[in-house]
Short mmCIF file of C-alpha atoms and ligand atoms in Angstrom, two decimals:
data_model
loop_
_atom_site.label_atom_id
_atom_site.label_comp_id
_atom_site.label_asym_id
_atom_site.label_seq_id
_atom_site.Cartn_x
_atom_site.Cartn_y
_atom_site.Cartn_z
CA MET A 1 92.47 78.59 111.82
CA GLY A 2 89.64 80.04 109.74
CA GLU A 3 87.16 77.21 110.12
CA ARG A 4 88.02 76.55 113.71
CA THR A 5 87.31 80.11 114.80
CA GLU A 6 84.16 80.81 112.80
CA ILE A 7 80.92 80.90 114.78
CA PRO A 8 78.60 78.20 113.38
CA ALA A 9 75.72 79.50 111.24
CA ASN A 10 73.08 78.06 113.57
CA GLU A 11 74.41 80.17 116.44
CA ILE A 12 74.25 83.31 114.31
CA ASP A 13 70.70 82.31 113.29
CA ASN A 14 69.85 81.97 116.96
CA GLN A 15 70.97 85.58 117.54
CA LYS A 16 68.88 86.65 114.54
CA ASN A 17 65.83 84.94 116.03
CA ILE A 18 66.39 86.78 119.28
CA MET A 19 66.66 90.06 117.33
CA GLN A 20 63.24 89.29 115.89
CA ARG A 21 61.84 88.74 119.38
CA VAL A 22 63.27 92.02 120.67
CA LEU A 23 61.90 93.78 117.57
CA GLU A 24 58.42 92.53 118.44
CA VAL A 25 58.82 93.95 121.95
CA SER A 26 60.00 97.28 120.51
CA LEU A 27 57.06 97.43 118.09
CA ALA A 28 54.62 96.78 120.93
CA ARG A 29 55.87 99.81 122.86
CA PRO A 30 53.86 103.02 122.71
CA GLU A 31 56.94 104.84 121.36
CA GLN A 32 59.93 103.64 119.43
CA PRO A 33 62.85 103.01 121.82
CA PHE A 34 66.06 105.01 121.47
CA ALA A 35 69.69 103.96 121.69
CA TYR A 36 72.72 106.11 122.41
CA ILE A 37 76.14 104.74 121.49
CA ASP A 38 79.33 106.34 122.71
CA THR A 39 82.52 105.05 121.11
CA TYR A 40 86.11 105.43 122.32
CA GLY A 41 89.38 104.20 120.85
CA CYS A 42 90.42 102.96 117.46
CA GLN A 43 88.69 102.21 114.16
CA GLN A 44 88.16 98.62 115.28
CA ASN A 45 85.90 99.95 118.01
CA GLU A 46 84.14 102.26 115.56
CA SER A 47 83.53 99.26 113.36
CA ASP A 48 82.20 97.29 116.33
CA SER A 49 79.86 100.16 117.14
CA GLU A 50 78.54 100.00 113.58
CA LYS A 51 77.67 96.37 114.24
CA LEU A 52 75.98 97.29 117.54
CA ARG A 53 74.02 99.95 115.66
CA GLY A 54 73.12 97.44 112.96
CA MET A 55 71.80 94.97 115.52
CA LEU A 56 69.95 97.68 117.47
CA ALA A 57 68.32 98.98 114.27
CA GLU A 58 67.09 95.48 113.47
CA MET A 59 65.72 95.25 116.98
CA GLY A 60 63.58 98.33 116.36
CA TYR A 61 65.73 100.98 117.99
CA ALA A 62 66.18 104.53 116.69
CA PHE A 63 69.25 106.56 117.60
CA THR A 64 69.66 109.67 119.69
CA ALA A 65 72.48 111.92 120.78
CA ASP A 66 70.65 112.71 124.02
CA GLU A 67 71.56 110.46 126.93
CA PHE A 68 68.38 111.38 128.79
CA GLN A 69 66.19 110.30 125.89
CA ALA A 70 67.92 106.96 125.47
CA ASP A 71 66.32 103.66 126.51
CA ILE A 72 69.71 102.02 126.15
CA ILE A 73 73.14 103.59 126.47
CA VAL A 74 76.08 101.61 125.12
CA ILE A 75 79.57 102.74 126.05
CA ASN A 76 82.12 101.07 123.78
CA THR A 77 85.40 101.58 125.61
CA CYS A 78 89.15 101.62 124.94
CA ALA A 79 91.87 100.40 127.30
CA ILE A 80 94.96 101.50 125.39
CA ARG A 81 96.04 104.29 127.78
CA GLU A 82 95.09 105.37 131.26
CA ASN A 83 93.70 108.74 130.21
CA ALA A 84 91.30 107.00 127.78
CA GLU A 85 90.10 104.88 130.70
CA ASN A 86 89.71 107.85 132.99
CA ARG A 87 87.53 109.61 130.47
CA VAL A 88 85.29 106.56 130.25
CA PHE A 89 84.96 106.34 134.04
CA GLY A 90 84.11 110.04 134.23
CA ASN A 91 81.37 109.67 131.66
CA ILE A 92 79.99 106.43 133.07
CA GLY A 93 79.85 108.04 136.49
CA ALA A 94 77.72 110.86 135.11
CA LEU A 95 75.14 108.37 133.80
CA VAL A 96 73.88 107.89 137.35
CA HIS A 97 71.80 110.99 136.62
CA THR A 98 70.26 109.76 133.38
CA LYS A 99 69.39 106.47 135.00
CA LYS A 100 67.81 108.27 137.93
CA ALA A 101 65.70 110.33 135.54
CA LYS A 102 64.72 107.20 133.60
CA PRO A 103 64.99 104.09 135.82
CA SER A 104 64.11 101.71 132.97
CA GLN A 105 67.22 102.84 131.08
CA ILE A 106 69.72 100.05 130.33
CA ILE A 107 73.38 100.99 130.66
CA ALA A 108 75.76 98.70 128.77
CA PHE A 109 79.54 98.82 129.12
CA CYS A 110 81.46 97.02 126.38
CA GLY A 111 84.70 97.28 124.43
CA CYS A 112 88.27 96.62 125.48
CA MET A 113 87.97 97.83 129.09
CA ALA A 114 85.28 95.22 129.64
CA ALA A 115 87.91 92.52 129.07
CA VAL A 116 90.23 93.75 131.83
CA PRO A 117 89.49 91.78 135.04
CA GLU A 118 90.37 94.68 137.40
CA THR A 119 88.04 97.00 135.47
CA VAL A 120 85.23 94.46 135.58
CA GLU A 121 85.65 94.22 139.34
CA LYS A 122 85.65 98.00 139.70
CA VAL A 123 82.43 98.30 137.68
CA ARG A 124 80.84 95.47 139.64
CA GLN A 125 81.66 97.16 142.97
CA SER A 126 81.46 100.87 142.29
CA TYR A 127 79.36 101.47 139.17
CA LYS A 128 76.18 99.68 140.18
CA HIS A 129 74.08 101.51 137.60
CA VAL A 130 75.83 99.53 134.84
CA ASP A 131 73.37 96.76 133.92
CA LEU A 132 75.30 94.89 131.28
CA MET A 133 79.02 94.45 130.71
CA PHE A 134 80.47 92.38 127.87
CA SER A 135 83.88 91.99 126.24
CA PRO A 136 84.65 92.54 122.52
CA ASN A 137 84.85 88.85 121.77
CA VAL A 138 81.18 88.28 122.62
CA LEU A 139 79.87 91.28 120.68
CA TRP A 140 78.08 88.90 118.30
CA ARG A 141 75.92 87.74 121.21
CA PHE A 142 74.62 91.26 121.88
CA PRO A 143 70.99 90.42 120.89
CA GLU A 144 70.88 87.64 123.47
CA LEU A 145 72.49 89.86 126.12
CA LEU A 146 70.09 92.73 125.46
CA HIS A 147 67.15 90.34 125.52
CA ARG A 148 68.27 89.11 128.92
CA ALA A 149 68.83 92.65 130.20
CA LEU A 150 65.28 93.52 129.17
CA ASN A 151 63.79 90.46 130.84
CA GLU A 152 65.93 89.59 133.84
CA ARG A 153 66.36 91.43 137.09
CA GLY A 154 70.06 91.01 137.92
CA ARG A 155 73.09 92.59 136.31
CA ILE A 156 74.75 90.71 133.45
CA PHE A 157 78.51 90.21 133.11
CA GLU A 158 79.88 88.38 130.05
CA THR A 159 83.46 89.40 130.42
CA ALA A 160 85.48 86.20 130.58
CA ALA A 161 88.63 86.45 128.50
CA ASN A 162 88.56 84.07 125.55
CA GLU A 163 90.53 83.59 122.38
CA GLY A 164 87.85 85.18 120.25
CA ALA A 165 86.15 83.98 117.11
CA ILE A 166 84.85 85.30 113.80
CA ALA A 167 81.15 86.03 113.45
CA GLU A 168 79.95 86.43 109.87
CA GLY A 169 76.54 87.57 108.76
CA LEU A 170 75.61 90.12 111.41
CA PRO A 171 74.20 93.44 110.18
CA ALA A 172 76.27 96.63 110.28
CA HIS A 173 74.77 100.11 110.26
CA ARG A 174 77.54 102.29 108.87
CA ASP A 175 78.02 105.85 109.98
CA GLY A 176 78.52 107.59 106.67
CA THR A 177 77.89 106.96 103.01
CA VAL A 178 81.36 107.54 101.60
CA LYS A 179 83.91 105.97 103.96
CA ALA A 180 83.59 102.47 105.36
CA TRP A 181 85.58 100.33 107.78
CA LEU A 182 86.04 96.74 106.68
CA PRO A 183 87.59 94.45 109.31
CA ILE A 184 89.74 91.77 107.70
CA MET A 185 91.12 90.27 110.90
CA TYR A 186 90.70 90.49 114.64
CA GLY A 187 92.95 90.23 117.68
CA CYS A 188 96.71 90.51 117.93
CA ASP A 189 99.51 88.04 118.63
CA ASN A 190 102.39 90.49 118.68
CA TYR A 191 102.55 91.15 122.41
CA CYS A 192 104.42 94.43 122.23
CA SER A 193 105.49 94.68 125.85
CA TYR A 194 103.57 97.89 126.61
CA CYS A 195 100.31 96.99 124.91
CA ILE A 196 97.01 95.69 126.30
CA VAL A 197 95.40 94.78 122.96
CA PRO A 198 96.48 91.09 122.78
CA TYR A 199 94.95 90.54 126.23
CA VAL A 200 91.62 92.19 125.49
CA ARG A 201 91.10 91.31 121.82
CA GLY A 202 92.23 87.70 121.83
CA ARG A 203 94.25 85.75 119.29
CA GLU A 204 94.95 86.99 115.81
CA ARG A 205 92.47 85.54 113.33
CA SER A 206 91.72 86.35 109.70
CA ARG A 207 88.39 86.44 107.90
CA GLU A 208 88.08 84.28 104.79
CA PRO A 209 88.96 86.27 101.64
CA GLU A 210 85.57 85.45 100.07
CA ALA A 211 83.75 87.03 103.01
CA ILE A 212 85.89 90.17 102.72
CA LEU A 213 85.51 90.38 98.93
CA ALA A 214 81.75 89.96 99.18
CA GLU A 215 81.54 92.71 101.80
CA ALA A 216 83.77 95.01 99.73
CA GLN A 217 81.60 94.39 96.64
CA GLY A 218 78.49 95.17 98.70
CA LEU A 219 80.01 98.44 99.93
CA ILE A 220 80.91 99.49 96.41
CA ASN A 221 77.43 98.60 95.18
CA ASP A 222 76.08 100.80 97.97
CA GLY A 223 78.16 103.73 96.72
CA PHE A 224 81.01 103.75 99.26
CA LYS A 225 84.16 105.24 97.79
CA ASP A 226 86.77 104.88 100.51
CA ILE A 227 87.26 101.48 102.11
CA THR A 228 89.65 101.01 105.00
CA LEU A 229 90.71 97.43 105.67
CA LEU A 230 91.13 97.02 109.41
CA GLY A 231 93.36 94.89 111.58
CA GLN A 232 95.91 95.44 114.33
CA ASN A 233 98.56 94.08 111.99
CA VAL A 234 97.12 93.78 108.49
CA ASN A 235 100.45 92.55 107.10
CA SER A 236 100.02 89.19 108.77
CA TYR A 237 96.59 88.73 107.17
CA GLY A 238 95.95 85.17 106.06
CA THR A 239 97.99 83.31 108.66
CA GLY A 240 96.08 80.17 109.60
CA LEU A 241 93.55 80.28 106.75
CA SER A 242 93.05 77.07 104.80
CA GLU A 243 93.62 78.93 101.52
CA LYS A 244 97.22 80.14 101.23
CA THR A 245 96.93 83.88 100.82
CA ASN A 246 98.37 87.11 102.19
CA PHE A 247 97.65 90.81 102.52
CA ALA A 248 99.33 91.81 99.26
CA SER A 249 97.15 89.42 97.31
CA LEU A 250 94.03 90.58 99.18
CA ILE A 251 94.75 94.15 98.02
CA ARG A 252 95.19 92.93 94.45
CA ARG A 253 91.90 91.04 94.57
CA ILE A 254 89.93 93.97 96.00
CA ASN A 255 91.55 96.19 93.38
CA GLU A 256 89.93 94.04 90.68
CA ILE A 257 86.42 94.96 91.81
CA GLU A 258 84.92 97.36 89.29
CA GLY A 259 84.19 100.93 90.24
CA GLU A 260 85.87 104.14 91.30
CA PHE A 261 87.01 103.77 94.90
CA LEU A 262 90.05 103.84 97.16
CA ILE A 263 91.51 101.03 99.25
CA ARG A 264 93.08 102.07 102.53
CA PHE A 265 94.28 99.94 105.41
CA MET A 266 95.51 100.12 108.96
CA THR A 267 97.55 99.30 110.87
CA SER A 268 100.71 97.93 109.31
CA HIS A 269 103.41 96.47 111.50
CA PRO A 270 106.94 97.24 110.24
CA LYS A 271 108.23 93.74 110.95
CA ASP A 272 105.85 92.24 108.37
CA ALA A 273 105.51 95.10 105.86
CA GLY A 274 107.85 94.90 102.91
CA PHE A 275 108.54 94.77 99.21
CA GLU A 276 105.62 92.51 98.32
CA LEU A 277 103.11 94.84 99.99
CA PHE A 278 104.62 98.03 98.54
CA LYS A 279 104.66 96.46 95.07
CA ALA A 280 101.02 95.42 95.37
CA MET A 281 100.15 98.98 96.41
CA ALA A 282 102.13 100.46 93.53
CA GLU A 283 100.49 98.13 91.00
CA SER A 284 96.91 98.43 92.29
CA GLU A 285 95.53 101.71 90.99
CA LYS A 286 92.83 101.82 93.68
CA ALA A 287 95.26 101.42 96.59
CA ALA A 288 95.70 104.79 98.29
CA HIS A 289 99.23 106.09 98.43
CA HIS A 290 99.30 106.10 102.21
CA ILE A 291 100.74 103.83 104.83
CA HIS A 292 100.43 104.19 108.58
CA LEU A 293 103.54 102.47 109.86
CA PRO A 294 104.10 103.00 113.60
CA PHE A 295 107.78 102.92 114.58
CA GLN A 296 107.26 103.47 118.35
CA ALA A 297 110.92 104.26 119.16
CA GLY A 298 114.16 105.17 117.40
CA ASN A 299 116.52 103.31 119.71
CA ASP A 300 117.29 99.61 119.28
CA ARG A 301 117.53 98.80 122.99
CA ILE A 302 114.08 100.31 123.54
CA LEU A 303 112.67 98.61 120.43
CA GLY A 304 113.99 95.32 121.83
CA LEU A 305 112.40 95.94 125.23
CA MET A 306 109.17 96.80 123.40
CA ASN A 307 109.34 93.43 121.60
CA ARG A 308 108.79 95.10 118.23
CA GLY A 309 110.94 92.73 116.18
CA TYR A 310 112.92 95.27 114.08
CA THR A 311 115.77 97.73 114.47
CA HIS A 312 115.62 101.43 113.62
CA GLU A 313 117.84 100.73 110.56
CA GLN A 314 115.44 98.08 109.29
CA TYR A 315 112.54 100.49 109.76
CA LEU A 316 114.25 103.23 107.79
CA GLU A 317 115.21 100.79 105.02
CA LYS A 318 111.55 99.76 104.67
CA ILE A 319 110.36 103.28 104.16
CA ILE A 320 113.13 103.93 101.63
CA THR A 321 111.97 100.87 99.66
CA ALA A 322 108.36 102.00 99.96
CA ARG A 323 109.17 105.47 98.61
CA GLU A 324 111.21 104.00 95.75
CA LEU A 325 108.18 102.02 94.63
CA ILE A 326 105.60 104.72 95.40
CA PRO A 327 107.29 108.14 95.12
CA ASP A 328 104.32 110.19 96.35
CA LEU A 329 103.60 107.86 99.28
CA VAL A 330 102.27 109.57 102.41
CA ILE A 331 103.77 107.95 105.50
CA THR A 332 102.32 108.47 108.96
CA SER A 333 103.43 106.89 112.20
CA ASP A 334 102.97 106.41 115.95
CA VAL A 335 105.61 106.90 118.62
CA ILE A 336 105.74 106.40 122.36
CA VAL A 337 107.69 108.79 124.59
CA GLY A 338 108.82 107.77 128.07
CA PHE A 339 108.96 103.99 127.82
CA PRO A 340 110.34 102.68 131.17
CA GLY A 341 114.06 103.36 131.43
CA GLU A 342 114.33 105.38 128.21
CA THR A 343 117.32 107.71 128.64
CA GLU A 344 117.84 111.17 127.17
CA ALA A 345 120.27 109.72 124.59
CA GLU A 346 117.77 107.01 123.65
CA PHE A 347 115.04 109.59 123.28
CA GLU A 348 117.35 111.58 121.01
CA ASP A 349 117.52 108.51 118.74
CA THR A 350 113.77 108.91 118.33
CA LEU A 351 114.29 112.55 117.31
CA LYS A 352 116.92 111.43 114.80
CA LEU A 353 114.64 108.83 113.30
CA VAL A 354 111.84 111.37 112.92
CA GLU A 355 114.26 113.77 111.25
CA LYS A 356 115.35 111.07 108.78
CA ALA A 357 111.96 109.53 108.13
CA GLN A 358 110.17 112.81 107.29
CA PHE A 359 106.69 111.57 108.16
CA ASP A 360 103.72 113.49 106.83
CA ALA A 361 102.10 113.23 110.24
CA MET A 362 102.75 111.44 113.48
CA PHE A 363 100.76 110.55 116.59
CA THR A 364 102.83 111.01 119.72
CA PHE A 365 101.84 109.19 122.91
CA LEU A 366 103.17 109.40 126.44
CA TYR A 367 103.85 105.89 127.71
CA SER A 368 101.00 104.68 129.89
CA LYS A 369 101.55 101.74 132.22
CA ARG A 370 99.10 98.93 131.50
CA PRO A 371 98.85 96.53 134.45
CA GLY A 372 99.44 92.94 133.38
CA THR A 373 101.76 93.77 130.48
CA PRO A 374 105.50 92.94 130.71
CA ALA A 375 106.54 96.62 130.50
CA ALA A 376 104.51 97.36 133.63
CA GLU A 377 107.11 95.33 135.56
CA LEU A 378 110.01 97.51 134.39
CA GLU A 379 111.47 100.20 136.56
CA ASP A 380 110.35 103.65 135.41
CA LYS A 381 112.28 106.36 137.21
CA THR A 382 112.07 109.21 134.67
CA PRO A 383 109.96 111.99 136.20
CA ARG A 384 106.77 112.98 134.47
CA ASN A 385 107.96 116.53 133.74
CA ILE A 386 111.03 115.23 131.88
CA LYS A 387 108.83 112.94 129.81
CA GLN A 388 106.49 115.82 129.06
CA GLU A 389 109.37 118.04 128.02
CA ARG A 390 110.62 115.32 125.62
CA PHE A 391 107.10 114.89 124.30
CA ASP A 392 106.91 118.61 123.54
CA ARG A 393 110.27 118.61 121.75
CA LEU A 394 109.23 115.68 119.60
CA LEU A 395 105.91 117.29 118.78
CA ALA A 396 107.61 120.55 117.79
CA LEU A 397 109.97 118.69 115.47
CA GLN A 398 107.17 116.78 113.78
CA ASN A 399 104.99 119.87 113.48
CA ALA A 400 107.79 121.64 111.63
CA ILE A 401 108.15 118.65 109.27
CA SER A 402 104.39 118.40 108.70
CA ASP A 403 104.20 122.14 108.05
CA GLU A 404 106.95 121.89 105.48
CA LYS A 405 105.30 118.91 103.78
CA HIS A 406 101.91 120.60 103.74
CA THR A 407 103.33 123.88 102.43
CA LYS A 408 104.41 122.03 99.28
CA TYR A 409 100.75 121.43 98.43
CA ILE A 410 99.95 125.17 98.32
CA GLY A 411 99.07 126.39 94.83
CA LYS A 412 98.69 122.84 93.54
CA SER A 413 95.59 121.20 92.25
CA VAL A 414 95.02 117.81 93.85
CA ARG A 415 92.42 115.13 93.35
CA VAL A 416 90.42 114.65 96.54
CA LEU A 417 87.44 112.61 97.66
CA VAL A 418 84.81 114.78 99.33
CA ASP A 419 83.70 112.69 102.26
CA GLY A 420 81.53 114.71 104.58
CA GLN A 421 80.10 117.91 105.98
CA SER A 422 82.00 120.16 108.33
CA HIS A 423 80.94 122.65 110.98
CA ASP A 424 82.94 125.48 109.47
CA GLU A 425 80.86 127.74 107.21
CA ARG A 426 83.90 128.87 105.28
CA TYR A 427 84.79 125.27 104.46
CA PRO A 428 81.46 123.46 104.33
CA VAL A 429 82.88 120.07 103.34
CA ASN A 430 85.80 117.84 104.25
CA ALA A 431 87.83 115.89 101.77
CA ARG A 432 90.87 113.61 101.73
CA THR A 433 93.72 113.46 99.31
CA ASN A 434 94.66 110.08 97.89
CA GLY A 435 97.37 109.99 100.56
CA GLY A 436 94.77 110.59 103.25
CA ARG A 437 95.57 114.20 104.17
CA LEU A 438 92.54 116.12 105.40
CA VAL A 439 91.42 119.02 103.21
CA HIS A 440 88.97 121.63 104.51
CA LEU A 441 87.20 122.51 101.34
CA SER A 442 85.09 125.41 100.23
CA GLY A 443 82.65 123.66 97.97
CA ALA A 444 79.04 122.57 97.84
CA GLU A 445 77.60 119.76 99.93
CA ALA A 446 76.39 118.21 96.70
CA LEU A 447 79.99 117.20 96.10
CA ILE A 448 79.98 114.71 98.99
CA GLY A 449 80.84 111.27 97.66
CA ARG A 450 82.65 112.60 94.59
CA PHE A 451 86.25 112.79 93.51
CA VAL A 452 87.02 116.40 92.56
CA ASN A 453 90.04 118.58 91.92
CA ALA A 454 90.85 121.02 94.67
CA LYS A 455 93.21 123.96 94.60
CA ILE A 456 95.13 124.10 97.87
CA THR A 457 95.32 127.62 99.25
CA HIS A 458 96.88 127.24 102.71
CA CYS A 459 97.67 124.73 105.43
CA ASN A 460 98.57 124.04 109.04
CA SER A 461 100.42 121.13 110.67
CA TRP A 462 97.38 118.88 110.60
CA SER A 463 95.48 119.74 107.46
CA LEU A 464 95.15 121.52 104.16
CA PHE A 465 92.64 124.15 103.07
CA GLY A 466 91.39 124.50 99.53
CA VAL A 467 88.76 125.41 96.99
CA SER A 468 86.88 122.92 94.91
CA GLN A 469 87.50 123.51 91.22
CA GLU A 470 84.24 121.91 90.23
CA GLY A 471 80.83 123.50 90.43
CA GLU A 472 77.95 121.76 92.07
CA ASN A 473 76.70 120.33 88.84
CA ALA A 474 80.03 119.77 87.18
N1 LIG B 501 98.26 97.65 116.26
C1 LIG B 501 98.74 98.94 116.05
C2 LIG B 501 98.56 99.90 117.17
C3 LIG B 501 97.35 99.92 117.99
S1 LIG B 501 97.43 100.96 119.39
C4 LIG B 501 100.22 98.84 115.80
O1 LIG B 501 100.88 97.99 116.32
O2 LIG B 501 100.72 99.68 115.11
C5 LIG B 501 97.77 102.55 118.70
C6 LIG B 501 99.00 103.19 119.26
O3 LIG B 501 98.86 103.42 120.64
C7 LIG B 501 100.25 102.37 119.15
O4 LIG B 501 100.83 102.45 117.88
C8 LIG B 501 101.13 102.95 120.21
O5 LIG B 501 101.90 104.02 119.71
C9 LIG B 501 100.13 103.50 121.22
N2 LIG B 501 100.15 102.72 122.47
C10 LIG B 501 99.83 101.43 122.64
N3 LIG B 501 99.99 101.08 123.93
C11 LIG B 501 100.41 102.18 124.59
C12 LIG B 501 100.78 102.46 125.94
N4 LIG B 501 100.73 101.53 126.88
N5 LIG B 501 101.17 103.73 126.25
C13 LIG B 501 101.23 104.68 125.30
N6 LIG B 501 100.91 104.47 124.02
C14 LIG B 501 100.51 103.24 123.65
FE1 LIG B 502 99.56 96.38 120.44
FE2 LIG B 502 101.77 95.67 119.23
FE3 LIG B 502 99.50 94.37 118.70
FE4 LIG B 502 99.84 96.87 117.86
S1 LIG B 502 101.02 95.08 117.22
S2 LIG B 502 98.04 96.02 118.86
S3 LIG B 502 101.03 97.79 119.50
S4 LIG B 502 100.60 94.37 120.64
FE1 LIG B 503 91.60 100.80 122.29
FE2 LIG B 503 90.79 98.36 122.01
FE3 LIG B 503 91.35 99.79 119.89
S1 LIG B 503 92.21 99.07 123.53
S2 LIG B 503 92.91 101.19 120.60
S3 LIG B 503 89.75 100.20 121.30
S4 LIG B 503 91.66 97.61 120.12
#
């Protein structure tokens, strides 16, 4: 699949030539143009926004957090749940005012919502101030699309659904200096019955290992210390590549790169995660002791209707195996409450699974009907207030478990990577444990980018608080 889906080098070069042309236009302006990028959704979208930023920087744009100052506004959207979409529509609606204040402003709407035909129609009809709309699979053609938006009169829509491809060699302008996203694959072929991602992100396709290794080496050379390998289902990495490889061996190969850094990844799908992966994690000293392994539901009938491909027993067995191989493994998960037809007894199976699994943290979502997915056709008679009440019970259970897990850190000294500034004066920097738990740290900003020991003093359900045990110059 690899060769078939890779964009030919001459087409990438063509985009680079267009970037050069836009740069010349930018340089000829009396003032440097500004771009504002607003990103919704998952890490894949954040990574895409880094590419947009990279391309915009090469086209001479500076960045602003002020929508009124911006010459181009790019809204990179998420379609995973209705409330995410509503937020986007609210914010896009408000841009009528910025555009009125600055009529030359270009408003671009991209990301997963731009690949949903009904949304495209809605934007076409009712959001006439949007100048450019393009789906995630044509992100690599952004220079050409921007060039057209700058030079043509009409609105531009490049939203046709396609299978998607792999574009190598485009610049990325990463947000931080410590943590980096590294996409290893795109798309999803799992078709969980509730989920929109396979429709908006196209077919599952893996990058060549050499391209990933070269990018990882580059990141490490640039001083990044925390690398998260991204994919909707990283465990099926390698399917379709000419070279026979898999995710476990990719971890082992990245682990061989010299330097002090951590390898993280997300997301793992339980049906494909297993012994080989856990063993590779256990044997690769740079692999973080964390796995995000969404279980979605604790009842087998619901798991079947969700098309997840495992039973609750199989899920629990996997995490037992994982903990046997990696005793201090941090396990986090996702769960959906209120899937169509889920009964009280079936919901209680979810509570039971959470009780048994003892996750360090869990993201709980209320089911959101996604038009066009198979689950949208199912009858859903459970009233909203019952779903909300179940949601609250589940949250309370997990909060108690997280509290208990976090309390065990108190008084201990743990090795953390200081990864950024915070807004809280008492805890000027943020750090992560090897297992990925957030630590609000009292310590100097000079520690950012370093692994230090931190003494944990207190905690809440979501994070830990601590004191750095190393001085600024230590
Ligand atoms: N590929 C990842 C998940 C990506 S979406 C995986 O399979 O694990 C992130 C989370 O959003 C999912 O794990 C799921 O819990 C939630 N989600 C996806 N579709 C949803 C929907 N229609 N309603 C509510 N939550 C949903
Ligand atoms: Fe959606 Fe399932 Fe694919 Fe995850 S694995 S992106 S939940 S279809
Ligand atoms: Fe949202 Fe698209 Fe990610 S739908 S969760 S931004 S893949």
